[in-house]
Amino acid sequence: DLAGRQVHVVLTLRPLASDEDWAQQVELMVSDNDGHPEESFRTFTTQRVAAARSLVSDHGAQWFGAFLDGRLRASLGLVPAGDRLARFQDVLTDADWRRQGLAGTLVHTASRHGLDVMGARTLVMVADPDDAAPARALTDATDVEQADEALSAGEGKQQYRRDGADADRQGKREE
């Protein structure tokens, strides 16, 4: 019984790199299945992860993971979208580890990568307004502002953004 005891876990934030990392990404995404037939959802998810790996290897994207004791518990991608713009992709946290700050920490880590390594000046997160509460909570926790609805984000989508200048100011406040 762990009640009342302090439990220590090792959190590692890093890019997904190995075949094992990407296999864990498939399992994390499959665990978030919302009632789809399991076999077809696994096939679909495996194809999506292969596409994400291609974005990393061929197009300058990066996928980051929050690993707790070696297990992938949260992940997200950051994809260059032209003209010094990068877009967050597939922000996901294991249901048992939600509201623990993992996604927010990954957003911060990926933001620094996007601004410092990718050369982006604006970072964008797009969310379906019918399911935007998690995105709103995440952006509130990470100083990302809600932008006006953007046509490029698709009709009915909410767009959140973080400008590099704002991120630079935030970094200076924290130092």
XYZ file of N, CA and C in Angstrom:
525
model
N 0.844 -1.176 0.000
C 0.000 0.000 0.000
C 0.887 1.237 0.000
N 0.674 2.112 -0.991
C 1.495 3.313 -1.136
C 0.840 4.552 -0.539
N -0.326 4.401 0.050
C -1.032 5.546 0.622
C -0.144 6.255 1.637
N -0.012 7.550 1.458
C 0.772 8.351 2.388
C 2.272 8.282 2.164
N 2.718 7.500 1.200
C 4.162 7.399 0.926
C 4.515 8.228 -0.298
N 5.705 8.743 -0.286
C 6.194 9.481 -1.430
C 6.791 8.486 -2.426
N 6.343 8.558 -3.663
C 6.823 7.668 -4.702
C 7.691 8.492 -5.650
N 8.850 7.983 -5.981
C 9.759 8.685 -6.894
C 9.733 8.011 -8.253
N 9.578 8.810 -9.276
C 9.681 8.318 -10.639
C 10.700 9.185 -11.358
N 11.300 8.631 -12.376
C 12.278 9.378 -13.163
C 11.587 9.849 -14.434
N 11.521 11.152 -14.630
C 10.925 11.748 -15.817
C 12.037 12.128 -16.773
N 11.927 11.659 -17.996
C 12.878 12.005 -19.040
C 12.103 12.605 -20.201
N 12.492 13.792 -20.617
C 11.907 14.448 -21.785
C 12.929 14.371 -22.902
N 12.517 13.778 -24.035
C 13.462 13.660 -25.145
C 12.713 13.357 -26.439
N 13.398 13.569 -27.561
C 12.786 13.196 -28.836
C 12.596 11.678 -28.929
N 11.549 11.284 -29.640
C 11.383 9.865 -29.952
C 12.444 9.523 -30.993
N 13.167 8.436 -30.774
C 14.274 8.124 -31.677
C 14.296 6.656 -32.113
N 14.185 5.752 -31.169
C 14.368 4.327 -31.482
C 13.069 3.685 -31.961
N 13.199 2.500 -32.540
C 12.010 1.737 -32.920
C 11.129 1.492 -31.703
N 11.741 1.241 -30.542
C 10.982 1.015 -29.307
C 10.195 2.268 -28.904
N 10.817 3.450 -29.041
C 10.103 4.699 -28.741
C 8.851 4.815 -29.617
N 9.005 4.571 -30.904
C 7.886 4.707 -31.827
C 6.841 3.621 -31.593
N 7.273 2.426 -31.187
C 6.314 1.368 -30.827
C 5.503 1.800 -29.607
N 6.158 2.447 -28.656
C 5.424 2.961 -27.494
C 4.470 4.078 -27.903
N 4.833 4.856 -28.921
C 3.930 5.893 -29.426
C 2.657 5.244 -29.985
N 2.813 4.161 -30.739
C 1.636 3.449 -31.250
C 0.756 3.010 -30.088
N 1.365 2.415 -29.058
C 0.581 1.912 -27.919
C -0.105 3.043 -27.166
N 0.569 4.184 -27.014
C -0.045 5.331 -26.340
C -1.267 5.816 -27.123
N -1.111 5.903 -28.432
C -2.224 6.369 -29.260
C -3.369 5.349 -29.271
N -3.048 4.067 -29.331
C -4.074 3.026 -29.324
C -4.833 3.044 -27.999
N -4.132 3.345 -26.904
C -4.796 3.381 -25.593
C -5.823 4.501 -25.503
N -5.737 5.472 -26.413
C -6.672 6.597 -26.428
C -7.822 6.351 -27.402
N -8.013 5.093 -27.803
C -9.075 4.700 -28.721
C -10.434 5.076 -28.133
N -11.214 5.780 -28.926
C -12.519 6.250 -28.459
C -13.650 5.411 -29.052
N -13.557 4.082 -28.882
C -14.635 3.212 -29.306
C -14.544 2.683 -30.717
N -13.446 2.905 -31.408
C -13.289 2.370 -32.756
C -12.927 0.883 -32.669
N -13.251 0.091 -33.699
C -12.835 -1.313 -33.691
C -11.313 -1.417 -33.532
N -10.874 -2.218 -32.557
C -9.462 -2.209 -32.166
C -8.496 -2.521 -33.306
N -8.772 -3.551 -34.082
C -7.831 -3.947 -35.134
C -7.662 -2.855 -36.180
N -8.772 -2.281 -36.637
C -8.666 -1.230 -37.654
C -8.052 0.040 -37.063
N -8.353 0.334 -35.793
C -7.760 1.513 -35.159
C -6.251 1.338 -35.007
N -5.801 0.135 -34.649
C -4.360 -0.134 -34.525
C -3.670 0.039 -35.879
N -4.296 -0.464 -36.948
C -3.724 -0.316 -38.296
C -3.629 1.165 -38.659
N -4.716 1.894 -38.440
C -4.739 3.331 -38.715
C -3.657 4.054 -37.910
N -3.550 3.730 -36.636
C -2.574 4.381 -35.752
C -1.151 4.059 -36.182
N -0.895 2.833 -36.549
C 0.438 2.441 -37.020
C 0.814 3.239 -38.267
N -0.132 3.448 -39.153
C 0.119 4.249 -40.356
C 0.374 5.714 -39.999
N -0.374 6.246 -39.032
C -0.157 7.640 -38.597
C 1.226 7.811 -37.983
N 1.656 6.835 -37.185
C 2.978 6.913 -36.568
C 4.068 6.806 -37.640
N 3.863 5.971 -38.636
C 4.837 5.889 -39.741
C 4.926 7.234 -40.465
N 3.788 7.891 -40.653
C 3.788 9.217 -41.287
C 4.525 10.235 -40.418
N 4.334 10.156 -39.100
C 5.041 11.065 -38.190
C 6.550 10.831 -38.272
N 6.968 9.581 -38.312
C 8.399 9.271 -38.439
C 8.961 9.841 -39.731
N 8.178 9.790 -40.791
C 8.602 10.364 -42.069
C 8.743 11.882 -41.961
N 7.818 12.527 -41.258
C 7.941 13.971 -41.051
C 9.230 14.298 -40.304
N 9.606 13.460 -39.355
C 10.840 13.672 -38.598
C 12.062 13.446 -39.487
N 12.089 12.321 -40.187
C 13.290 11.972 -40.957
C 13.452 12.801 -42.224
N 12.336 13.239 -42.829
C 12.422 13.873 -44.146
C 12.020 15.341 -44.196
N 11.393 15.853 -43.132
C 10.828 17.200 -43.240
C 11.117 18.107 -42.048
N 12.049 17.743 -41.191
C 12.465 18.626 -40.111
C 11.555 18.684 -38.900
N 10.552 17.809 -38.838
C 9.675 17.776 -37.663
C 10.411 17.089 -36.507
N 9.824 17.170 -35.324
C 10.365 16.465 -34.157
C 9.210 16.023 -33.278
N 9.267 14.772 -32.814
C 8.295 14.262 -31.842
C 9.007 14.111 -30.512
N 8.363 14.579 -29.459
C 8.939 14.531 -28.119
C 8.106 13.612 -27.240
N 8.786 12.982 -26.287
C 8.084 12.125 -25.351
C 8.459 12.445 -23.925
N 7.499 12.237 -23.038
C 7.747 12.286 -21.595
C 7.732 10.833 -21.138
N 8.893 10.355 -20.747
C 9.055 8.969 -20.329
C 9.174 8.932 -18.812
N 8.322 8.140 -18.189
C 8.374 7.945 -16.745
C 8.852 6.519 -16.500
N 10.010 6.412 -15.868
C 10.621 5.100 -15.626
C 10.674 4.268 -16.901
N 11.020 4.935 -18.013
C 11.210 4.252 -19.280
C 9.964 4.042 -20.116
N 8.792 4.393 -19.614
C 7.538 4.203 -20.347
C 7.027 5.555 -20.873
N 6.652 5.571 -22.138
C 6.115 6.784 -22.743
C 4.739 7.077 -22.169
N 4.611 8.234 -21.521
C 3.342 8.614 -20.885
C 2.690 9.829 -21.532
N 3.447 10.592 -22.310
C 2.892 11.735 -23.029
C 3.792 12.013 -24.224
N 3.190 12.565 -25.270
C 3.985 12.875 -26.457
C 3.319 13.991 -27.243
N 4.092 14.572 -28.128
C 3.578 15.557 -29.073
C 4.603 15.730 -30.176
N 4.107 16.220 -31.297
C 4.986 16.543 -32.409
C 5.019 18.043 -32.626
N 6.091 18.494 -33.239
C 6.203 19.886 -33.667
C 6.674 19.844 -35.118
N 5.844 20.387 -36.013
C 6.056 20.248 -37.446
C 6.236 21.628 -38.069
N 7.336 21.841 -38.830
C 7.480 23.111 -39.538
C 6.314 23.299 -40.511
N 5.776 24.514 -40.543
C 4.615 24.795 -41.392
C 4.870 25.994 -42.307
N 6.138 26.291 -42.580
C 6.474 27.373 -43.497
C 6.540 28.726 -42.831
N 7.278 29.626 -43.465
C 7.397 31.023 -43.058
C 7.594 31.194 -41.545
N 8.587 30.452 -41.005
C 8.973 30.541 -39.591
C 7.813 30.217 -38.645
N 6.986 29.282 -39.075
C 5.825 28.829 -38.332
C 5.984 27.331 -38.063
N 5.620 26.895 -36.870
C 5.612 25.469 -36.557
C 4.308 25.154 -35.836
N 3.801 23.952 -36.078
C 2.507 23.549 -35.535
C 2.668 22.336 -34.627
N 2.057 22.416 -33.442
C 2.006 21.257 -32.554
C 1.081 20.217 -33.181
N 1.435 18.967 -32.995
C 0.679 17.883 -33.608
C 0.490 16.758 -32.594
N -0.697 16.202 -32.538
C -0.958 14.985 -31.760
C -0.500 15.071 -30.304
N -0.929 16.092 -29.596
C -0.608 16.211 -28.173
C -1.439 15.154 -27.434
N -0.769 14.262 -26.714
C -1.458 13.139 -26.099
C -0.794 12.761 -24.784
N -1.616 12.482 -23.782
C -1.125 12.017 -22.479
C -1.893 10.766 -22.088
N -1.172 9.787 -21.570
C -1.785 8.568 -21.039
C -2.866 8.969 -20.035
N -4.035 8.344 -20.128
C -5.179 8.710 -19.278
C -4.829 8.680 -17.788
N -3.976 7.757 -17.371
C -3.608 7.653 -15.951
C -2.641 8.745 -15.498
N -2.085 9.491 -16.440
C -1.087 10.509 -16.100
C -1.520 11.913 -16.485
N -2.777 12.095 -16.835
C -3.275 13.425 -17.192
C -3.341 14.322 -15.966
N -3.236 15.622 -16.218
C -3.303 16.664 -15.182
C -2.149 16.570 -14.184
N -1.020 16.062 -14.681
C 0.188 15.977 -13.859
C 1.275 16.922 -14.379
N 0.966 17.689 -15.419
C 1.931 18.637 -15.976
C 2.812 18.074 -17.078
N 2.576 16.837 -17.501
C 3.441 16.245 -18.526
C 3.300 16.951 -19.873
N 2.070 17.153 -20.332
C 1.867 17.800 -21.631
C 2.387 19.234 -21.614
N 2.134 19.970 -20.546
C 2.639 21.337 -20.450
C 4.154 21.395 -20.487
N 4.786 20.445 -19.818
C 6.251 20.381 -19.826
C 6.756 20.056 -21.229
N 6.060 19.159 -21.923
C 6.444 18.851 -23.304
C 6.234 20.048 -24.226
N 5.145 20.785 -24.035
C 4.909 21.985 -24.851
C 6.060 22.968 -24.655
N 6.497 23.154 -23.415
C 7.619 24.057 -23.152
C 8.891 23.547 -23.830
N 9.183 22.263 -23.675
C 10.383 21.673 -24.283
C 10.340 21.800 -25.800
N 9.207 21.450 -26.402
C 9.069 21.538 -27.853
C 9.117 22.990 -28.323
N 8.558 23.898 -27.541
C 8.595 25.323 -27.897
C 10.029 25.817 -27.992
N 10.844 25.465 -27.005
C 12.252 25.882 -27.042
C 12.933 25.311 -28.286
N 12.648 24.060 -28.604
C 13.223 23.435 -29.800
C 12.750 24.168 -31.061
N 11.458 24.458 -31.123
C 10.915 25.140 -32.291
C 11.529 26.509 -32.511
N 11.684 27.255 -31.428
C 12.235 28.603 -31.530
C 13.753 28.593 -31.727
N 14.446 27.741 -30.976
C 15.911 27.762 -30.982
C 16.539 26.929 -32.089
N 15.929 25.805 -32.433
C 16.522 24.892 -33.412
C 15.842 25.008 -34.776
N 14.528 25.009 -34.787
C 13.803 25.091 -36.057
C 13.773 26.501 -36.625
N 14.012 27.496 -35.786
C 13.985 28.879 -36.240
C 12.586 29.444 -36.401
N 11.608 28.810 -35.792
C 10.229 29.311 -35.864
C 10.105 30.582 -35.023
N 9.233 31.466 -35.450
C 8.914 32.653 -34.657
C 7.514 32.540 -34.061
N 6.668 31.691 -34.682
C 5.315 31.491 -34.186
C 5.038 29.999 -34.112
N 4.472 29.581 -32.978
C 4.092 28.192 -32.761
C 2.577 28.138 -32.652
N 1.956 27.169 -33.305
C 0.505 27.107 -33.396
C 0.002 25.761 -32.882
N -1.100 25.805 -32.130
C -1.806 24.600 -31.705
C -3.261 24.789 -32.120
N -3.805 23.822 -32.833
C -5.172 23.911 -33.326
C -6.001 22.862 -32.599
N -7.198 23.242 -32.157
C -8.066 22.315 -31.421
C -9.496 22.429 -31.913
N -10.185 21.315 -31.903
C -11.607 21.273 -32.223
C -12.356 21.962 -31.084
N -13.173 22.974 -31.371
C -13.852 23.703 -30.286
C -14.792 22.825 -29.465
N -15.273 21.725 -30.033
C -16.137 20.822 -29.273
C -15.353 20.002 -28.261
N -14.033 19.967 -28.424
C -13.173 19.194 -27.516
C -11.954 20.040 -27.145
N -12.160 21.341 -26.995
C -11.044 22.261 -26.806
C -10.652 22.473 -25.354
N -11.419 21.976 -24.408
C -11.101 22.229 -22.997
C -9.692 21.771 -22.623
N -9.241 20.564 -23.019
C -7.863 20.177 -22.674
C -6.828 21.104 -23.307
N -7.055 21.499 -24.563
C -6.112 22.409 -25.218
C -6.101 23.762 -24.522
N -7.267 24.234 -24.133
C -7.363 25.526 -23.445
C -6.626 25.468 -22.109
N -6.814 24.385 -21.367
C -6.123 24.242 -20.081
C -4.618 24.178 -20.292
N -4.202 23.481 -21.330
C -2.781 23.353 -21.632
C -2.185 24.697 -22.023
N -2.874 25.433 -22.880
C -2.339 26.721 -23.303
C -2.354 27.730 -22.163
N -3.361 27.671 -21.297
C -3.389 28.562 -20.134
C -2.193 28.305 -19.226
N -1.810 27.041 -19.088
C -0.708 26.672 -18.197
C 0.656 26.978 -18.789
N 0.713 27.278 -20.092
C 2.016 27.466 -20.731
C 2.166 28.833 -21.387
N 1.344 29.799 -21.030
C 1.424 31.156 -21.571
C 1.264 31.213 -23.083
N 0.478 30.325 -23.644
C 0.136 30.368 -25.059
C -1.200 31.072 -25.155
N -1.305 32.001 -26.079
C -2.536 32.773 -26.169
C -3.461 32.185 -27.225
N -4.768 32.372 -27.021
C -5.720 31.952 -28.039
C -5.742 33.026 -29.105
N -5.530 32.594 -30.332
C -5.573 33.520 -31.460
C -6.985 33.518 -32.020
N -7.257 34.479 -32.895
C -8.544 34.474 -33.569
C -8.671 33.197 -34.372
N -9.910 32.790 -34.623
C -10.131 31.606 -35.445
C -9.450 31.833 -36.789
N -8.711 30.855 -37.231
C -7.941 31.009 -38.463
C -8.534 30.145 -39.564
N -8.693 30.722 -40.740
C -9.225 29.954 -41.859
C -8.313 28.786 -42.198
N -7.000 28.976 -42.088
C -6.065 27.909 -42.425
C -6.155 26.751 -41.441
N -6.723 26.988 -40.281
C -6.844 25.927 -39.285
C -8.037 25.032 -39.576
N -8.865 25.420 -40.507
C -10.045 24.631 -40.825
C -11.269 25.245 -40.182
N -12.369 25.120 -40.841
C -13.594 25.723 -40.327
C -13.953 25.162 -38.962
N -14.265 26.043 -38.043
C -14.705 25.623 -36.728
C -13.585 25.201 -35.790
N -12.346 25.424 -36.141
C -11.227 25.042 -35.277
C -10.762 26.251 -34.483
N -10.287 25.995 -33.275
C -9.703 27.051 -32.463
C -8.198 26.978 -32.617
N -7.567 28.109 -32.760
C -6.124 28.140 -32.934
C -5.501 28.844 -31.746
N -4.441 28.267 -31.240
C -3.669 28.853 -30.158
C -2.274 29.093 -30.698
N -1.644 30.152 -30.259
C -0.315 30.405 -30.783
C 0.589 30.974 -29.710
N 1.862 30.823 -29.974
C 2.876 31.396 -29.095
C 3.913 32.035 -29.992
N 4.046 33.333 -29.883
C 5.038 34.032 -30.694
C 6.389 33.957 -30.029
N 7.425 33.852 -30.847
C 8.784 33.734 -30.336
C 9.173 34.880 -29.433
N 8.745 36.083 -29.773
C 9.090 37.232 -28.930
C 8.483 37.075 -27.545
N 7.242 36.579 -27.492
C 6.603 36.353 -26.194
C 7.333 35.269 -25.419
N 7.730 34.215 -26.114
C 8.446 33.123 -25.456
C 9.798 33.614 -24.952
N 10.454 34.485 -25.743
C 11.738 35.036 -25.306
C 11.548 35.856 -24.037
N 10.479 36.676 -23.985
C 10.228 37.475 -22.785
C 9.946 36.580 -21.589
N 9.180 35.497 -21.811
C 8.873 34.593 -20.713
C 10.172 33.974 -20.183
N 11.038 33.552 -21.091
C 12.306 32.945 -20.674
C 13.141 33.900 -19.838
N 13.119 35.178 -20.201
C 13.890 36.168 -19.451
C 13.294 36.367 -18.059
N 11.953 36.283 -17.942
C 11.336 36.419 -16.628
C 11.739 35.264 -15.714
N 11.891 34.069 -16.304
C 12.175 32.894 -15.490
C 13.625 32.825 -15.062
N 14.502 33.519 -15.764
C 15.942 33.429 -15.453
C 16.298 34.148 -14.189
